[in-house]
Amino acid sequence: MAHILIIDDDEGLVHFLRRFFQRKGYDVTACLTGREALAAIPKQSFDLILLDYKMPDINGLDMLAEIRRIEIKTPVILMTAYGTTDLAIETMKLGAYDYLTKPFDRKDLSRIVTEALAVNRQMKERVRIGTGPFTAAEAVDSRSIRMVGHGKQMQEIFKRIGQVAANDVPVLITGESGTGKELVARALYHHSHRNDRPFIAVNCAAIPDNLFESELFGHERGAFTGADRTYIGKMERCDHGTLFLDEISELAPGVQAKLLRALQEGEIERVGGSGPIKVDVRVIAATNRNLEQEIETGGFRKDLYWRLKVITIDLPPLRRRREDIPHLADYFLARFCAEYNRPQCYLSESALTKLTAYSWPGNVRELENCIRRAVLLTAGDVIPDGSLMIPDAETEPLPGDLDTAQLMARLRAMLDDILPQLLKRPGQGLHAHLVEVVETAAITHALDACDNNQVQAAALLGISRNTLRQRLKKQQDPA
Ligand SMILES: Nc1ncnc2c1ncn2[C@@H]1O[C@H](COP(=O)(O)OP(=O)(O)OP(=O)(O)O)[C@@H](O)[C@H]1O
Ligand SMILES: [Mg+2]
């Protein structure tokens, strides 16, 4: 449960905030003077500090500087009645996470607090790497999580993380959804020299196109309609820290150019701003897309790609490292049994066989959810295969609500099973056969779906009508 420290001499506001946070299930400590707060901070661990700028005994900025000196990682949100731009900027320069102008509304308060608590967790929860035994004490330790990997491929990845974490180079992490890209980004941060500085994650897929620029670079008050206060962007907030750009392929084209410039020159400009601002950030990017393909179709800039992929870490899908499945399952079992206050439970022989045979299109995330569910569904201490709720065989019908990425993962999984057999029979034009089989199937289904309308079928497949015509001709007349 998160623990919030409120520092404010306004007893009415403290009362309101205390109730507001307690209702959300947080622990709250309140201090009415700066001195009292400075005495409390080293003694307890707080996840977030809300600080009134105007304390009677110590000036807000001095207070902030002192808090940062004692406890650098806990996000501080400054509350001020004077919504001046200068103060906001001064505050953020001193390392405040954000500021709120009194009187603030509950929605703003909730949003900023939720965001700050997520940052707090990402910065403080250490990602441990290792194959040692997983102890009960580690299972209940909320300050660390483990990245599990016993097979050769993951061992290579751990080695790579160790080699590059401390070097200040950009890293591009690729891999299907759920393979652990975010975990790698956090491991890199925790093992870097910047680990006492901010780690800020930006999910590029979650930000509307027209807000990207101001989210990354910030904006001045009045820069556009609705910009009613100066906003310090993520890059500036992250100065000397690590910026994690998740789902980088979703970055709007205009912002890609500006990000490239920022990385090259080490400076940014706020939207509506009056000049460049120096920033020093290490960028770690992640994507589950094939960026080279995106470059070919014009969706991603080649020059930015080269800038980001100084070092790449490619996470293999779980079905290609099945040797890790039992270890991951053990780890999740220990963690969830501890989390739900249950005695340690174990997998039955048949459950383990089922887990290792399944193709895991959702990768480690799917396995994690599967084990969580099984722990909750099982009464005794042995988990039968029936509690796993995964399909028996890959031939079971696909659920209708899978998205494209999941369906492509299923297709790849099926090919992974078949290809090793085919590759045992060399010299039979395998490449040409495969391409033909896939293409013919795709064209046939598309034409069926469009009542043989070639224009519509071509659009569905994302090819030109001429290409479709050529392919059909080739099918009818293979010579
Ligand atoms: N090797 C691992 N050991 C332990 N837990 C893991 C491992 N890999 C992933 N996880 C867990 O699986 C879940 C998914 O991992 P993560 O969010 O890092 O994946 P991702 O590649 O970023 O996925 P997406 O592309 O969907 O964002 C998380 O809860 C993470 O802690
Ligand atoms: Mg992710």
Coordinates of C-alpha atoms and ligand atoms in Angstrom, one line a residue:
M1 CA 0.0 0.0 0.0
A2 CA 1.4 3.4 -1.0
H3 CA 2.4 5.8 1.8
I4 CA 1.9 9.5 1.2
L5 CA 3.4 12.3 3.2
I6 CA 1.5 15.6 3.2
I7 CA 3.3 18.7 4.4
D8 CA 1.0 21.7 4.8
D9 CA 0.1 24.0 7.6
D10 CA -3.5 24.4 6.4
E11 CA -5.3 22.0 8.7
G12 CA -8.5 22.1 6.6
L13 CA -6.6 21.1 3.5
V14 CA -4.7 18.4 5.3
H15 CA -8.0 17.0 6.6
F16 CA -9.4 16.9 3.0
L17 CA -6.3 15.3 1.5
R18 CA -6.1 12.8 4.3
R19 CA -9.6 11.6 3.7
F20 CA -9.2 11.7 -0.1
F21 CA -6.2 9.4 0.0
Q22 CA -7.4 7.1 2.7
R23 CA -10.5 6.5 0.7
K24 CA -8.3 5.3 -2.1
G25 CA -6.6 2.9 0.3
Y26 CA -3.3 4.8 0.8
D27 CA -1.5 5.3 4.1
V28 CA -1.2 9.0 5.0
T29 CA 1.2 10.9 7.3
A30 CA 0.7 14.6 7.7
C31 CA 3.2 17.2 9.1
L32 CA 2.1 20.8 9.8
T33 CA 5.6 22.2 9.8
G34 CA 8.7 21.8 7.6
R35 CA 10.9 20.8 10.5
E36 CA 8.6 18.0 11.6
A37 CA 8.6 16.7 8.0
L38 CA 12.4 16.8 7.6
A39 CA 12.6 14.8 10.8
A40 CA 10.0 12.2 9.6
I41 CA 11.4 11.6 6.1
P42 CA 14.6 9.8 7.0
K43 CA 12.8 7.6 9.4
Q44 CA 10.0 6.2 7.2
S45 CA 9.7 5.3 3.6
F46 CA 7.3 7.4 1.6
D47 CA 6.1 6.8 -1.9
L48 CA 5.0 10.3 -2.6
I49 CA 5.4 13.7 -0.9
L50 CA 2.9 16.6 -1.3
L51 CA 4.6 19.8 -0.2
D52 CA 3.0 23.2 0.4
Y53 CA 5.2 25.9 -1.1
K54 CA 4.3 28.4 1.7
M55 CA 5.3 26.8 5.0
P56 CA 5.7 29.1 8.0
D57 CA 9.1 27.8 9.1
I58 CA 11.0 26.9 5.9
N59 CA 10.7 28.3 2.4
G60 CA 9.2 25.9 -0.1
L61 CA 12.2 25.7 -2.4
D62 CA 14.7 25.3 0.4
M63 CA 12.4 22.6 1.8
L64 CA 12.3 20.9 -1.6
A65 CA 16.1 21.0 -2.0
E66 CA 16.5 19.5 1.5
I67 CA 14.0 16.7 0.8
R68 CA 15.8 15.9 -2.4
R69 CA 19.1 15.7 -0.5
I70 CA 17.7 13.2 2.0
E71 CA 15.5 11.1 -0.3
I72 CA 16.2 11.6 -3.9
K73 CA 13.8 9.1 -5.4
T74 CA 10.5 9.9 -3.8
P75 CA 8.5 12.1 -6.1
V76 CA 7.5 15.4 -4.7
I77 CA 4.5 17.4 -5.8
L78 CA 4.6 21.0 -4.9
M79 CA 1.3 22.7 -4.0
T80 CA 1.2 26.4 -4.5
A81 CA -1.4 29.2 -4.5
Y82 CA 0.8 31.3 -6.8
G83 CA 0.5 29.7 -10.2
T84 CA 3.4 31.5 -11.6
T85 CA 5.4 30.1 -14.5
D86 CA 8.8 31.0 -12.9
L87 CA 8.0 29.2 -9.7
A88 CA 6.9 26.1 -11.6
I89 CA 10.1 26.0 -13.6
E90 CA 12.2 26.6 -10.6
T91 CA 10.4 23.7 -8.8
M92 CA 11.0 21.3 -11.6
K93 CA 14.6 22.3 -11.9
L94 CA 15.1 21.3 -8.3
G95 CA 13.6 18.0 -9.1
A96 CA 9.9 18.2 -8.1
Y97 CA 7.9 15.7 -10.0
D98 CA 5.1 18.2 -10.7
Y99 CA 3.1 21.0 -9.2
L100 CA -0.5 21.7 -8.4
T101 CA -2.0 25.1 -8.2
K102 CA -4.4 25.7 -5.3
P103 CA -7.4 25.3 -5.4
F104 CA -6.9 22.1 -7.4
D105 CA -9.7 19.8 -8.6
R106 CA -9.9 16.2 -7.6
K107 CA -9.4 15.0 -11.1
D108 CA -6.0 16.8 -11.5
L109 CA -5.0 15.6 -8.1
S110 CA -5.9 12.0 -8.9
R111 CA -4.1 12.0 -12.2
I112 CA -0.9 13.5 -11.0
V113 CA -0.8 11.3 -7.9
T114 CA -1.4 8.1 -9.9
E115 CA 1.3 9.1 -12.4
A116 CA 3.8 10.0 -9.7
L117 CA 3.2 6.7 -7.8
A118 CA 3.8 4.7 -10.9
V119 CA 7.1 6.6 -11.4
N120 CA 8.0 6.0 -7.8
R121 CA 7.5 2.3 -8.2
Q122 CA 9.5 2.1 -11.4
M123 CA 12.3 4.0 -9.9
K124 CA 12.4 2.1 -6.6
E125 CA 11.4 -1.4 -7.4
R126 CA 14.7 -3.1 -8.4
V127 CA 14.8 -5.5 -11.2
R128 CA 17.1 -8.4 -10.1
I129 CA 18.6 -10.6 -12.6
G130 CA 19.8 -14.1 -11.6
T131 CA 19.2 -17.7 -11.5
G132 CA 19.7 -18.3 -7.8
P133 CA 16.9 -19.9 -5.7
F134 CA 13.9 -17.8 -5.1
T135 CA 13.3 -17.3 -1.4
A136 CA 10.1 -16.6 0.5
A137 CA 11.6 -13.3 1.7
E138 CA 12.2 -12.2 -1.9
A139 CA 8.6 -13.2 -2.8
V140 CA 7.1 -10.8 -0.3
D141 CA 9.7 -8.0 -0.9
S142 CA 7.8 -5.2 -2.7
R143 CA 11.1 -3.4 -3.4
S144 CA 12.3 -5.9 -6.0
I145 CA 11.2 -8.1 -8.8
R146 CA 13.1 -10.8 -10.5
M147 CA 13.8 -11.3 -14.2
V148 CA 14.0 -15.0 -14.7
G149 CA 15.9 -16.7 -17.5
H150 CA 17.9 -20.0 -17.3
G151 CA 18.3 -20.8 -20.9
K152 CA 21.2 -19.8 -23.1
Q153 CA 19.2 -17.1 -24.9
M154 CA 18.2 -15.2 -21.7
Q155 CA 21.7 -15.7 -20.3
E156 CA 23.1 -13.9 -23.3
I157 CA 20.5 -11.1 -22.8
F158 CA 21.5 -10.7 -19.2
K159 CA 25.1 -10.5 -20.2
R160 CA 24.2 -7.9 -22.8
I161 CA 22.3 -5.9 -20.1
G162 CA 25.3 -6.0 -17.9
Q163 CA 27.6 -4.9 -20.6
V164 CA 25.6 -1.9 -21.8
A165 CA 23.8 -0.7 -18.7
A166 CA 26.6 1.5 -17.4
N167 CA 27.5 2.8 -20.9
D168 CA 25.4 5.8 -21.6
V169 CA 24.3 4.6 -25.1
P170 CA 20.8 4.4 -26.5
V171 CA 19.3 0.9 -26.4
L172 CA 16.5 -0.4 -28.6
I173 CA 14.6 -3.3 -27.2
T174 CA 12.5 -5.4 -29.5
G175 CA 10.3 -8.5 -29.0
E176 CA 6.7 -9.6 -29.2
S177 CA 4.2 -8.3 -26.7
G178 CA 4.7 -9.7 -23.2
T179 CA 8.3 -10.8 -23.7
G180 CA 9.7 -8.5 -21.0
K181 CA 10.8 -5.3 -22.8
E182 CA 9.8 -3.0 -20.0
L183 CA 11.5 -5.2 -17.5
V184 CA 14.7 -5.0 -19.5
A185 CA 14.4 -1.2 -19.7
R186 CA 14.1 -1.0 -15.9
A187 CA 17.0 -3.4 -15.4
L188 CA 19.1 -1.2 -17.6
Y189 CA 18.1 1.8 -15.5
H190 CA 18.8 0.1 -12.2
H191 CA 22.3 -1.0 -13.3
S192 CA 23.2 2.4 -14.8
H193 CA 25.1 5.4 -13.4
R194 CA 21.8 7.3 -13.7
N195 CA 20.0 5.1 -11.2
D196 CA 19.6 7.9 -8.7
R197 CA 18.0 10.1 -11.3
P198 CA 14.6 9.9 -12.9
F199 CA 13.3 7.1 -15.0
I200 CA 10.3 8.2 -16.9
A201 CA 8.3 5.9 -19.2
V202 CA 6.3 7.3 -22.1
N203 CA 3.9 5.0 -23.9
C204 CA 3.9 6.5 -27.3
A205 CA 0.8 4.5 -28.3
A206 CA -1.3 6.1 -25.6
I207 CA -0.7 9.8 -26.5
P208 CA -2.9 11.4 -29.2
D209 CA -0.9 12.6 -32.2
N210 CA -1.5 16.3 -31.6
L211 CA -0.2 16.1 -28.0
F212 CA 3.0 14.2 -28.6
E213 CA 5.1 17.2 -29.0
S214 CA 4.0 19.0 -25.8
E215 CA 4.1 15.7 -23.8
L216 CA 7.8 15.2 -24.8
F217 CA 9.1 18.7 -25.0
G218 CA 6.6 20.7 -22.9
H219 CA 4.8 23.9 -23.7
E220 CA 4.6 27.5 -22.6
R221 CA 1.4 28.9 -21.1
G222 CA -0.8 30.1 -24.0
A223 CA 1.1 28.2 -26.6
F224 CA -2.2 26.8 -27.9
T225 CA -5.9 26.8 -26.8
G226 CA -6.1 24.9 -23.6
A227 CA -2.5 25.5 -22.6
D228 CA -3.5 27.3 -19.4
R229 CA -0.2 26.7 -17.6
T230 CA 3.4 26.0 -18.5
Y231 CA 4.0 22.3 -18.9
I232 CA 7.4 20.8 -18.4
G233 CA 7.7 18.0 -20.9
K234 CA 8.9 14.5 -20.1
M235 CA 12.4 15.1 -21.6
E236 CA 13.1 18.1 -19.5
R237 CA 11.8 16.4 -16.4
C238 CA 14.0 13.6 -17.1
D239 CA 17.2 15.7 -17.3
H240 CA 20.3 13.5 -16.3
G241 CA 17.9 10.5 -16.2
T242 CA 16.6 7.8 -18.4
L243 CA 13.6 8.2 -20.8
F244 CA 11.9 5.0 -21.8
L245 CA 10.0 5.5 -25.0
D246 CA 7.7 2.5 -25.2
E247 CA 6.0 1.5 -28.5
I248 CA 8.3 3.9 -30.3
S249 CA 6.9 2.9 -33.7
E250 CA 3.7 4.9 -32.8
L251 CA 5.6 8.2 -32.6
A252 CA 4.0 10.7 -35.0
P253 CA 6.3 11.5 -38.0
G254 CA 6.7 15.2 -37.0
V255 CA 7.8 14.3 -33.5
Q256 CA 10.2 11.7 -34.8
A257 CA 12.1 14.5 -36.6
K258 CA 12.1 16.6 -33.4
L259 CA 13.2 13.8 -31.2
L260 CA 16.1 13.0 -33.6
R261 CA 17.2 16.7 -33.4
A262 CA 16.9 16.6 -29.6
L263 CA 19.1 13.5 -29.4
Q264 CA 21.6 14.9 -31.8
E265 CA 21.9 18.4 -30.3
G266 CA 21.2 17.5 -26.7
E267 CA 18.6 20.3 -26.6
I268 CA 14.8 20.7 -26.9
E269 CA 12.4 23.6 -27.4
R270 CA 9.0 23.8 -25.6
V271 CA 6.0 24.4 -27.8
G272 CA 5.6 28.1 -28.0
G273 CA 8.9 28.4 -26.2
S274 CA 11.5 31.1 -26.8
G275 CA 14.6 29.2 -27.2
P276 CA 16.5 25.9 -26.9
I277 CA 17.0 24.2 -23.5
K278 CA 19.9 21.8 -22.9
V279 CA 18.8 18.4 -21.8
D280 CA 20.9 15.3 -21.0
V281 CA 18.8 12.1 -21.2
R282 CA 19.5 8.5 -22.0
V283 CA 16.9 7.1 -24.3
I284 CA 15.8 3.5 -24.2
A285 CA 13.2 2.6 -26.8
A286 CA 11.0 -0.4 -27.2
T287 CA 8.8 -1.8 -29.9
N288 CA 7.0 -5.0 -30.8
R289 CA 7.0 -4.0 -34.5
N290 CA 9.5 -4.6 -37.2
L291 CA 11.0 -1.1 -37.5
E292 CA 12.8 -2.0 -40.7
Q293 CA 9.5 -2.8 -42.3
E294 CA 8.0 0.4 -40.9
I295 CA 10.9 2.3 -42.5
E296 CA 10.2 0.7 -45.9
T297 CA 6.5 1.7 -45.7
G298 CA 7.5 5.2 -44.6
G299 CA 6.1 4.9 -41.1
F300 CA 9.4 5.3 -39.3
R301 CA 12.5 7.5 -40.0
K302 CA 15.6 5.7 -41.0
D303 CA 17.9 8.3 -39.4
L304 CA 16.1 8.0 -36.0
Y305 CA 16.2 4.3 -36.2
W306 CA 20.0 4.3 -36.6
R307 CA 20.3 6.8 -33.8
L308 CA 18.2 4.5 -31.4
K309 CA 19.6 1.2 -32.3
V310 CA 23.2 1.7 -31.2
I311 CA 22.6 -1.4 -29.1
T312 CA 19.7 -3.7 -29.7
I313 CA 18.3 -6.3 -27.3
D314 CA 15.9 -8.7 -29.0
L315 CA 13.8 -10.7 -26.7
P316 CA 12.9 -14.1 -28.0
P317 CA 9.2 -15.3 -27.7
L318 CA 8.6 -17.7 -24.9
R319 CA 7.8 -20.6 -27.3
R320 CA 11.5 -20.4 -28.5
R321 CA 12.8 -20.7 -25.0
R322 CA 10.6 -23.4 -23.5
E323 CA 13.4 -24.3 -21.1
D324 CA 12.6 -21.2 -19.1
I325 CA 8.9 -22.1 -18.7
P326 CA 9.3 -24.3 -15.5
H327 CA 11.5 -21.7 -13.9
L328 CA 9.1 -18.8 -14.7
A329 CA 6.2 -20.9 -13.5
D330 CA 8.0 -21.6 -10.2
Y331 CA 8.8 -17.9 -9.7
F332 CA 5.2 -16.8 -10.4
L333 CA 3.9 -19.5 -8.1
A334 CA 6.1 -18.4 -5.2
R335 CA 5.2 -14.7 -5.8
F336 CA 1.4 -15.2 -6.0
C337 CA 1.2 -17.7 -3.1
A338 CA 3.0 -15.0 -1.0
E339 CA 0.8 -12.2 -2.4
Y340 CA -2.5 -14.1 -1.7
N341 CA -1.2 -15.4 1.7
R342 CA -1.4 -19.0 0.7
P343 CA 0.9 -21.8 1.6
Q344 CA 3.4 -22.5 -1.2
C345 CA 1.7 -24.6 -4.0
Y346 CA 3.2 -26.8 -6.7
L347 CA 2.4 -27.8 -10.2
S348 CA 1.2 -31.4 -10.9
E349 CA 3.3 -33.3 -13.4
S350 CA 0.6 -33.0 -16.0
A351 CA 0.2 -29.3 -15.4
L352 CA 3.9 -28.8 -16.0
T353 CA 3.7 -30.8 -19.2
K354 CA 0.8 -28.8 -20.4
L355 CA 2.6 -25.5 -19.7
T356 CA 5.7 -26.5 -21.5
A357 CA 3.8 -27.7 -24.6
Y358 CA 1.7 -24.6 -25.0
S359 CA 2.8 -21.9 -27.5
W360 CA 2.2 -18.8 -25.3
P361 CA 1.2 -16.2 -28.0
G362 CA 1.0 -13.7 -25.1
N363 CA 4.4 -14.7 -23.9
V364 CA 5.5 -14.2 -20.3
R365 CA 2.6 -11.9 -19.5
E366 CA 0.2 -14.7 -20.5
L367 CA 2.1 -17.3 -18.4
E368 CA 2.1 -14.9 -15.4
N369 CA -1.7 -14.4 -15.7
C370 CA -2.3 -18.1 -16.1
I371 CA -0.4 -18.9 -12.9
R372 CA -2.1 -16.1 -11.0
R373 CA -5.5 -17.5 -12.1
A374 CA -4.4 -21.1 -11.2
V375 CA -3.3 -20.0 -7.7
L376 CA -6.6 -18.3 -7.1
L377 CA -8.6 -21.3 -8.5
T378 CA -6.8 -24.1 -6.6
A379 CA -7.8 -25.0 -3.1
G380 CA -5.1 -27.5 -2.3
D381 CA -1.4 -27.2 -2.6
V382 CA -1.1 -29.1 -5.9
I383 CA -2.2 -27.3 -9.1
P384 CA -4.0 -29.8 -11.5
D385 CA -3.8 -29.1 -15.2
G386 CA -7.5 -28.3 -15.2
S387 CA -6.8 -25.1 -13.3
L388 CA -4.5 -23.7 -16.0
M389 CA -7.3 -22.9 -18.4
I390 CA -5.1 -23.1 -21.5
P391 CA -6.1 -24.8 -24.7
D392 CA -5.2 -28.5 -24.9
A393 CA -4.0 -28.5 -28.4
E394 CA -3.1 -25.8 -30.9
T395 CA -6.0 -27.0 -33.1
E396 CA -8.6 -25.5 -30.8
P397 CA -10.6 -22.8 -32.5
L398 CA -9.2 -19.3 -32.0
P399 CA -11.1 -16.9 -29.8
G400 CA -12.8 -14.2 -31.9
D401 CA -11.4 -11.3 -30.0
L402 CA -7.6 -11.7 -30.7
D403 CA -6.0 -8.6 -32.2
T404 CA -3.8 -8.7 -35.2
A405 CA -0.5 -8.9 -33.2
Q406 CA -1.9 -11.9 -31.2
L407 CA -3.1 -13.6 -34.4
M408 CA 0.3 -13.1 -36.1
A409 CA 1.9 -14.6 -33.0
R410 CA -0.3 -17.6 -33.3
L411 CA 0.6 -18.0 -37.0
R412 CA 4.3 -17.7 -36.2
A413 CA 3.9 -20.3 -33.4
M414 CA 2.3 -22.8 -35.8
L415 CA 5.1 -22.2 -38.3
D416 CA 7.7 -22.7 -35.6
D417 CA 6.2 -26.1 -35.0
I418 CA 6.2 -27.1 -38.6
L419 CA 9.3 -25.5 -40.0
P420 CA 11.9 -27.7 -38.2
Q421 CA 10.4 -30.7 -39.9
L422 CA 10.4 -29.1 -43.3
L423 CA 13.9 -27.9 -42.9
K424 CA 15.0 -31.5 -42.5
R425 CA 14.2 -32.0 -46.2
P426 CA 16.6 -29.6 -47.9
G427 CA 16.9 -28.7 -51.6
Q428 CA 13.2 -28.6 -52.4
G429 CA 12.7 -24.9 -53.0
L430 CA 11.3 -24.5 -49.5
H431 CA 11.3 -20.7 -49.5
A432 CA 9.3 -20.5 -52.8
H433 CA 6.8 -23.1 -51.5
L434 CA 6.2 -21.3 -48.3
V435 CA 5.7 -17.9 -49.8
E436 CA 3.4 -19.4 -52.4
V437 CA 1.3 -21.3 -49.7
V438 CA 0.9 -18.2 -47.6
E439 CA 0.2 -15.9 -50.5
T440 CA -2.3 -18.2 -52.1
A441 CA -4.2 -18.7 -48.9
A442 CA -4.3 -14.9 -48.2
I443 CA -5.5 -14.1 -51.7
T444 CA -8.2 -16.8 -51.7
H445 CA -9.6 -15.7 -48.3
A446 CA -9.5 -12.0 -49.3
L447 CA -11.4 -12.6 -52.5
D448 CA -13.9 -14.8 -50.7
A449 CA -14.4 -12.0 -48.1
C450 CA -15.1 -9.5 -50.9
D451 CA -17.3 -11.5 -53.2
N452 CA -14.4 -11.7 -55.7
N453 CA -14.2 -7.9 -56.0
Q454 CA -10.5 -7.5 -56.8
V455 CA -10.3 -3.8 -55.9
Q456 CA -11.6 -4.5 -52.4
A457 CA -9.5 -7.6 -52.0
A458 CA -6.3 -5.8 -52.9
A459 CA -7.2 -3.0 -50.4
L460 CA -7.8 -5.6 -47.7
L461 CA -4.4 -7.2 -48.4
G462 CA -2.7 -3.8 -48.6
I463 CA -1.4 -4.5 -52.2
S464 CA -2.2 -2.8 -55.5
R465 CA -4.8 -4.3 -57.8
N466 CA -2.0 -4.8 -60.4
T467 CA 0.0 -6.9 -58.0
L468 CA -3.1 -8.9 -57.2
R469 CA -3.8 -9.5 -60.9
Q470 CA -0.2 -10.7 -61.4
R471 CA -0.3 -13.1 -58.5
L472 CA -3.6 -14.6 -59.7
K473 CA -2.2 -15.0 -63.2
K474 CA 0.8 -16.7 -61.7
Q475 CA -1.4 -19.1 -59.7
Q476 CA -3.4 -20.0 -62.8
D477 CA -0.4 -20.3 -65.0
P478 CA 2.5 -21.2 -62.8
A479 CA 4.9 -21.6 -65.8
Ligands
LIG1 N1 12.0 -12.9 -17.7 C1 11.0 -12.6 -16.9 N2 11.0 -12.9 -15.6 C2 9.9 -12.6 -14.8 N3 8.9 -11.8 -15.2 C3 8.8 -11.4 -16.5 C4 9.9 -11.8 -17.4 N4 9.6 -11.3 -18.6 C5 8.4 -10.6 -18.4 N5 8.0 -10.7 -17.1 C6 6.7 -10.2 -16.6 O1 5.7 -10.3 -17.7 C7 4.9 -9.1 -17.8 C8 5.1 -8.5 -19.1 O2 6.4 -8.0 -19.2 P1 6.7 -6.5 -19.9 O3 5.6 -5.6 -19.5 O4 8.1 -6.2 -19.6 O5 6.5 -7.0 -21.4 P2 6.6 -6.1 -22.7 O6 7.5 -6.8 -23.7 O7 6.9 -4.7 -22.4 O8 5.1 -6.2 -23.3 P3 4.3 -5.2 -24.2 O9 4.9 -5.2 -25.6 O10 2.9 -5.8 -24.3 O11 4.3 -3.9 -23.6 C9 5.4 -8.2 -16.6 O12 4.5 -8.4 -15.5 C10 6.8 -8.7 -16.3 O13 7.1 -8.4 -15.0
MG2 MG 5.7 -3.0 -22.5

